[in-house]
mmCIF file of C-alpha atoms in Angstrom:
data_model
loop_
_atom_site.group_PDB
_atom_site.id
_atom_site.type_symbol
_atom_site.label_atom_id
_atom_site.label_comp_id
_atom_site.label_asym_id
_atom_site.label_seq_id
_atom_site.Cartn_x
_atom_site.Cartn_y
_atom_site.Cartn_z
ATOM 1 C CA UNK A 1 -2.319 -23.353 -34.346
ATOM 2 C CA UNK A 2 -2.516 -23.577 -30.847
ATOM 3 C CA UNK A 3 1.286 -24.154 -30.331
ATOM 4 C CA UNK A 4 1.487 -21.615 -33.095
ATOM 5 C CA UNK A 5 -0.267 -19.326 -30.733
ATOM 6 C CA UNK A 6 1.188 -20.305 -27.714
ATOM 7 C CA UNK A 7 4.735 -20.018 -28.990
ATOM 8 C CA UNK A 8 3.883 -16.410 -30.234
ATOM 9 C CA UNK A 9 2.739 -15.289 -26.784
ATOM 10 C CA UNK A 10 5.297 -16.835 -24.961
ATOM 11 C CA UNK A 11 7.645 -14.536 -27.160
ATOM 12 C CA UNK A 12 5.908 -11.651 -26.734
ATOM 13 C CA UNK A 13 4.189 -11.554 -23.608
ATOM 14 C CA UNK A 14 1.298 -9.071 -22.133
ATOM 15 C CA UNK A 15 -0.039 -7.938 -25.386
ATOM 16 C CA UNK A 16 -3.815 -8.037 -26.859
ATOM 17 C CA UNK A 17 -5.284 -10.236 -28.506
ATOM 18 C CA UNK A 18 -5.565 -8.078 -32.098
ATOM 19 C CA UNK A 19 -1.787 -7.610 -31.667
ATOM 20 C CA UNK A 20 -1.115 -11.341 -31.092
ATOM 21 C CA UNK A 21 -3.019 -12.619 -33.966
ATOM 22 C CA UNK A 22 -1.403 -10.311 -35.873
ATOM 23 C CA UNK A 23 1.937 -11.753 -35.560
ATOM 24 C CA UNK A 24 1.177 -15.511 -36.369
ATOM 25 C CA UNK A 25 1.212 -16.701 -39.642
ATOM 26 C CA UNK A 26 -2.599 -18.270 -39.871
ATOM 27 C CA UNK A 27 -5.514 -16.949 -41.104
ATOM 28 C CA UNK A 28 -7.538 -14.754 -38.517
ATOM 29 C CA UNK A 29 -10.235 -17.228 -38.267
ATOM 30 C CA UNK A 30 -8.423 -20.307 -37.113
ATOM 31 C CA UNK A 31 -5.737 -18.054 -35.288
ATOM 32 C CA UNK A 32 -9.157 -16.640 -33.381
ATOM 33 C CA UNK A 33 -10.258 -20.167 -32.837
ATOM 34 C CA UNK A 34 -6.984 -21.301 -31.597
ATOM 35 C CA UNK A 35 -6.354 -18.479 -28.962
ATOM 36 C CA UNK A 36 -9.874 -19.219 -27.321
ATOM 37 C CA UNK A 37 -9.363 -22.863 -27.250
ATOM 38 C CA UNK A 38 -6.133 -22.128 -25.071
ATOM 39 C CA UNK A 39 -7.964 -19.508 -23.061
ATOM 40 C CA UNK A 40 -10.394 -21.887 -21.972
ATOM 41 C CA UNK A 41 -7.838 -24.556 -21.178
ATOM 42 C CA UNK A 42 -6.231 -21.722 -19.033
ATOM 43 C CA UNK A 43 -3.378 -22.106 -20.773
ATOM 44 C CA UNK A 44 -3.203 -18.800 -21.584
ATOM 45 C CA UNK A 45 -3.926 -16.144 -19.229
ATOM 46 C CA UNK A 46 -5.786 -12.932 -19.492
ATOM 47 C CA UNK A 47 -5.021 -9.689 -17.160
ATOM 48 C CA UNK A 48 -8.521 -7.461 -17.554
ATOM 49 C CA UNK A 49 -7.580 -3.639 -18.556
ATOM 50 C CA UNK A 50 -9.976 -1.015 -17.352
ATOM 51 C CA UNK A 51 -12.208 -0.228 -20.808
ATOM 52 C CA UNK A 52 -12.504 -4.217 -21.417
ATOM 53 C CA UNK A 53 -9.200 -4.676 -23.114
ATOM 54 C CA UNK A 54 -7.447 -7.653 -21.684
ATOM 55 C CA UNK A 55 -3.731 -8.517 -21.802
ATOM 56 C CA UNK A 56 -2.489 -12.064 -22.276
ATOM 57 C CA UNK A 57 0.112 -14.364 -21.631
ATOM 58 C CA UNK A 58 1.205 -17.829 -21.070
ATOM 59 C CA UNK A 59 0.035 -19.472 -17.782
ATOM 60 C CA UNK A 60 4.134 -20.025 -17.202
ATOM 61 C CA UNK A 61 4.787 -16.381 -17.565
ATOM 62 C CA UNK A 62 1.997 -15.971 -15.299
ATOM 63 C CA UNK A 63 2.881 -17.971 -12.793
ATOM 64 C CA UNK A 64 6.641 -16.938 -13.077
ATOM 65 C CA UNK A 65 5.483 -12.927 -12.361
ATOM 66 C CA UNK A 66 3.551 -13.834 -10.184
ATOM 67 C CA UNK A 67 6.643 -15.788 -8.164
ATOM 68 C CA UNK A 68 8.749 -12.789 -8.730
ATOM 69 C CA UNK A 69 6.277 -10.432 -7.135
ATOM 70 C CA UNK A 70 6.287 -13.033 -4.077
ATOM 71 C CA UNK A 71 10.057 -13.467 -3.681
ATOM 72 C CA UNK A 72 10.272 -9.461 -4.078
ATOM 73 C CA UNK A 73 7.850 -8.876 -1.275
ATOM 74 C CA UNK A 74 8.944 -11.178 0.341
ATOM 75 C CA UNK A 75 12.515 -9.742 0.386
ATOM 76 C CA UNK A 76 10.970 -6.195 1.710
ATOM 77 C CA UNK A 77 9.169 -7.659 4.369
ATOM 78 C CA UNK A 78 12.773 -9.442 5.772
ATOM 79 C CA UNK A 79 14.417 -6.166 5.684
ATOM 80 C CA UNK A 80 11.877 -4.158 7.113
ATOM 81 C CA UNK A 81 9.419 -6.129 9.265
ATOM 82 C CA UNK A 82 7.564 -3.167 10.483
ATOM 83 C CA UNK A 83 6.299 -1.971 7.435
ATOM 84 C CA UNK A 84 3.189 -2.902 5.929
ATOM 85 C CA UNK A 85 4.166 -3.225 1.963
ATOM 86 C CA UNK A 86 6.057 -2.013 -0.015
ATOM 87 C CA UNK A 87 5.442 1.012 -1.715
ATOM 88 C CA UNK A 88 3.822 1.090 -5.267
ATOM 89 C CA UNK A 89 6.153 2.799 -7.281
ATOM 90 C CA UNK A 90 9.176 0.609 -6.187
ATOM 91 C CA UNK A 91 7.611 -2.757 -7.123
ATOM 92 C CA UNK A 92 6.598 -1.247 -10.655
ATOM 93 C CA UNK A 93 10.463 -0.047 -11.060
ATOM 94 C CA UNK A 94 11.527 -3.654 -10.054
ATOM 95 C CA UNK A 95 9.190 -5.306 -12.011
ATOM 96 C CA UNK A 96 9.977 -2.943 -14.740
ATOM 97 C CA UNK A 97 13.811 -4.215 -14.316
ATOM 98 C CA UNK A 98 12.677 -7.806 -14.662
ATOM 99 C CA UNK A 99 10.946 -7.223 -17.579
ATOM 100 C CA UNK A 100 13.150 -4.803 -19.707
ATOM 101 C CA UNK A 101 11.245 -5.724 -23.451
ATOM 102 C CA UNK A 102 7.852 -4.555 -22.078
ATOM 103 C CA UNK A 103 7.375 -1.133 -21.149
ATOM 104 C CA UNK A 104 5.210 -1.739 -17.819
ATOM 105 C CA UNK A 105 2.566 1.405 -17.864
ATOM 106 C CA UNK A 106 0.926 1.954 -14.715
ATOM 107 C CA UNK A 107 -2.426 1.205 -16.368
ATOM 108 C CA UNK A 108 -0.910 -2.505 -16.996
ATOM 109 C CA UNK A 109 1.051 -2.661 -13.746
ATOM 110 C CA UNK A 110 -2.357 -1.988 -11.828
ATOM 111 C CA UNK A 111 -4.428 -4.648 -13.670
ATOM 112 C CA UNK A 112 -1.693 -7.075 -13.287
ATOM 113 C CA UNK A 113 -1.578 -5.975 -9.565
ATOM 114 C CA UNK A 114 -5.839 -6.605 -9.670
ATOM 115 C CA UNK A 115 -5.517 -10.194 -10.962
ATOM 116 C CA UNK A 116 -2.540 -10.814 -8.260
ATOM 117 C CA UNK A 117 -4.772 -10.189 -5.777
ATOM 118 C CA UNK A 118 -7.898 -11.958 -7.194
ATOM 119 C CA UNK A 119 -5.653 -14.592 -7.134
ATOM 120 C CA UNK A 120 -4.981 -14.596 -3.554
ATOM 121 C CA UNK A 121 -1.439 -13.801 -3.323
ATOM 122 C CA UNK A 122 -1.116 -10.439 -2.127
ATOM 123 C CA UNK A 123 -2.729 -7.299 -0.896
ATOM 124 C CA UNK A 124 -2.480 -3.762 -2.114
ATOM 125 C CA UNK A 125 -3.642 -0.151 -1.416
ATOM 126 C CA UNK A 126 -2.895 3.492 -3.209
ATOM 127 C CA UNK A 127 0.229 3.539 -1.172
ATOM 128 C CA UNK A 128 1.927 -0.008 -0.731
ATOM 129 C CA UNK A 129 1.904 -4.150 -1.821
ATOM 130 C CA UNK A 130 2.243 -6.728 0.902
ATOM 131 C CA UNK A 131 2.310 -10.836 0.831
ATOM 132 C CA UNK A 132 -1.051 -11.124 1.565
ATOM 133 C CA UNK A 133 -0.716 -13.158 4.762
ATOM 134 C CA UNK A 134 2.445 -10.863 6.174
ATOM 135 C CA UNK A 135 1.106 -8.715 9.454
ATOM 136 C CA UNK A 136 3.961 -6.075 10.779
ATOM 137 C CA UNK A 137 5.576 -7.353 14.478
ATOM 138 C CA UNK A 138 7.106 -5.643 16.305
ATOM 139 C CA UNK A 139 9.969 -7.392 18.139
ATOM 140 C CA UNK A 140 9.721 -7.682 22.012
ATOM 141 C CA UNK A 141 12.063 -4.856 22.906
ATOM 142 C CA UNK A 142 9.915 -2.829 20.396
ATOM 143 C CA UNK A 143 6.521 -3.589 21.985
ATOM 144 C CA UNK A 144 7.856 -2.760 25.286
ATOM 145 C CA UNK A 145 8.945 0.782 24.293
ATOM 146 C CA UNK A 146 5.303 1.307 22.560
ATOM 147 C CA UNK A 147 3.770 0.261 25.569
ATOM 148 C CA UNK A 148 6.066 2.597 27.753
ATOM 149 C CA UNK A 149 5.151 5.226 25.209
ATOM 150 C CA UNK A 150 1.172 4.281 24.691
ATOM 151 C CA UNK A 151 1.003 4.290 28.536
ATOM 152 C CA UNK A 152 2.705 8.538 28.645
ATOM 153 C CA UNK A 153 0.012 9.159 26.156
ATOM 154 C CA UNK A 154 -2.733 7.786 28.233
ATOM 155 C CA UNK A 155 -1.480 9.540 30.678
ATOM 156 C CA UNK A 156 -2.128 13.229 29.741
ATOM 157 C CA UNK A 157 -4.411 12.195 27.027
ATOM 158 C CA UNK A 158 -4.508 15.996 25.636
ATOM 159 C CA UNK A 159 -1.064 17.280 26.632
ATOM 160 C CA UNK A 160 1.013 13.677 25.602
ATOM 161 C CA UNK A 161 4.944 13.734 24.652
ATOM 162 C CA UNK A 162 6.107 15.589 21.669
ATOM 163 C CA UNK A 163 7.830 14.012 18.855
ATOM 164 C CA UNK A 164 11.350 14.607 20.278
ATOM 165 C CA UNK A 165 10.519 12.938 23.424
ATOM 166 C CA UNK A 166 8.424 9.848 21.680
ATOM 167 C CA UNK A 167 11.174 9.333 19.582
ATOM 168 C CA UNK A 168 13.812 9.133 22.796
ATOM 169 C CA UNK A 169 11.096 6.884 24.229
ATOM 170 C CA UNK A 170 11.091 4.415 21.431
ATOM 171 C CA UNK A 171 15.307 4.690 20.868
ATOM 172 C CA UNK A 172 15.407 6.949 18.156
ATOM 173 C CA UNK A 173 13.545 3.831 16.127
ATOM 174 C CA UNK A 174 12.742 5.909 13.059
ATOM 175 C CA UNK A 175 10.815 2.794 11.380
ATOM 176 C CA UNK A 176 8.926 2.019 14.871
ATOM 177 C CA UNK A 177 7.727 5.060 14.960
ATOM 178 C CA UNK A 178 6.284 4.530 11.108
ATOM 179 C CA UNK A 179 4.576 1.587 12.091
ATOM 180 C CA UNK A 180 2.717 3.333 15.244
ATOM 181 C CA UNK A 181 1.697 6.187 12.484
ATOM 182 C CA UNK A 182 0.838 3.435 9.824
ATOM 183 C CA UNK A 183 -1.025 1.209 12.200
ATOM 184 C CA UNK A 184 -2.988 4.637 13.262
ATOM 185 C CA UNK A 185 -2.594 4.448 16.535
ATOM 186 C CA UNK A 186 -0.664 7.955 16.437
ATOM 187 C CA UNK A 187 -1.834 10.837 14.361
ATOM 188 C CA UNK A 188 0.864 13.259 13.480
ATOM 189 C CA UNK A 189 -0.404 17.142 12.892
ATOM 190 C CA UNK A 190 1.961 19.420 11.919
ATOM 191 C CA UNK A 191 5.847 18.859 12.431
ATOM 192 C CA UNK A 192 5.889 18.336 16.181
ATOM 193 C CA UNK A 193 2.238 17.515 17.422
ATOM 194 C CA UNK A 194 1.471 13.771 18.213
ATOM 195 C CA UNK A 195 -1.562 12.359 19.744
ATOM 196 C CA UNK A 196 -3.473 9.057 19.670
ATOM 197 C CA UNK A 197 -6.138 8.543 16.956
ATOM 198 C CA UNK A 198 -8.622 7.576 20.020
ATOM 199 C CA UNK A 199 -7.672 11.019 21.815
ATOM 200 C CA UNK A 200 -7.792 12.991 18.344
ATOM 201 C CA UNK A 201 -11.350 11.582 17.488
ATOM 202 C CA UNK A 202 -12.261 12.701 20.729
ATOM 203 C CA UNK A 203 -11.552 16.137 20.354
ATOM 204 C CA UNK A 204 -12.968 16.665 17.342
ATOM 205 C CA UNK A 205 -16.392 15.065 18.851
ATOM 206 C CA UNK A 206 -16.297 17.937 21.537
ATOM 207 C CA UNK A 207 -15.422 20.533 19.211
ATOM 208 C CA UNK A 208 -18.522 19.460 17.114
ATOM 209 C CA UNK A 209 -20.756 18.675 20.014
ATOM 210 C CA UNK A 210 -19.698 22.519 21.179
ATOM 211 C CA UNK A 211 -20.198 24.045 17.772
ATOM 212 C CA UNK A 212 -23.705 22.471 17.812
ATOM 213 C CA UNK A 213 -24.777 24.162 20.731
ATOM 214 C CA UNK A 214 -23.023 27.858 20.622
ATOM 215 C CA UNK A 215 -22.430 27.849 16.949
ATOM 216 C CA UNK A 216 -18.701 29.009 17.004
ATOM 217 C CA UNK A 217 -15.411 28.163 19.346
ATOM 218 C CA UNK A 218 -12.308 29.825 19.414
ATOM 219 C CA UNK A 219 -8.900 28.425 20.081
ATOM 220 C CA UNK A 220 -8.658 29.785 24.085
ATOM 221 C CA UNK A 221 -11.775 27.582 24.408
ATOM 222 C CA UNK A 222 -10.394 24.416 22.654
ATOM 223 C CA UNK A 223 -7.558 24.726 24.634
ATOM 224 C CA UNK A 224 -9.711 25.131 28.001
ATOM 225 C CA UNK A 225 -12.197 22.688 26.893
ATOM 226 C CA UNK A 226 -9.738 19.782 26.847
ATOM 227 C CA UNK A 227 -7.165 21.064 29.437
ATOM 228 C CA UNK A 228 -4.752 21.144 26.579
ATOM 229 C CA UNK A 229 -1.963 24.265 25.611
ATOM 230 C CA UNK A 230 -2.520 26.446 22.491
ATOM 231 C CA UNK A 231 -0.291 24.858 20.079
ATOM 232 C CA UNK A 232 -2.015 21.740 20.332
ATOM 233 C CA UNK A 233 -5.814 23.132 20.097
ATOM 234 C CA UNK A 234 -4.329 25.144 17.073
ATOM 235 C CA UNK A 235 -3.045 22.174 15.512
ATOM 236 C CA UNK A 236 -6.224 20.009 16.359
ATOM 237 C CA UNK A 237 -8.495 23.152 14.997
ATOM 238 C CA UNK A 238 -6.475 23.082 11.490
ATOM 239 C CA UNK A 239 -6.843 19.411 11.133
#
């Protein structure tokens, strides 16, 4: 009975127990006992879904799926080494192409990711997925450009270089700029206003302190308080 259930699951992975046992030629109690035995020995792996239900697949299929995810993410990290991870939607699309016989719903995809995270193979948040041990690292040239840029920001924390000047310092490296935003080293306010996160937070704290004492604050007062321009003061207030 266990072999019959296992072969059926190998042909039709990622199904719930009810649908799996409905497709095997065994009495209900015998099929349930066989499936329980397979799950207990780890030959069948459950992927828990929200709501208590679980999808089932063979251990071999689960290992192949995790291997495919690891290969996919590894290739992505090599191609765009400064990105924290691959967009979730892109991973799901690639996985769907690899599993054409299965409709990989968002619910199913999220469950598979959660199970892979629990196994320690990958990390994920609401936007991206990455190999668990991966850390983006600029090369020597990029690191030097970042240090130059951040030094310019430190020299004029509330009136730093604009977007165009910042990109010029970075050698027009869009991936490096995205890395700085992703790491939280820079905050982008609107299209052209950039601040170091620490400086933005200092401005927010200063505005709040002023409000606690005075009750209101004007755009001109923000500008004068930090010795910045009207554009920067307005961008911070709007944020």
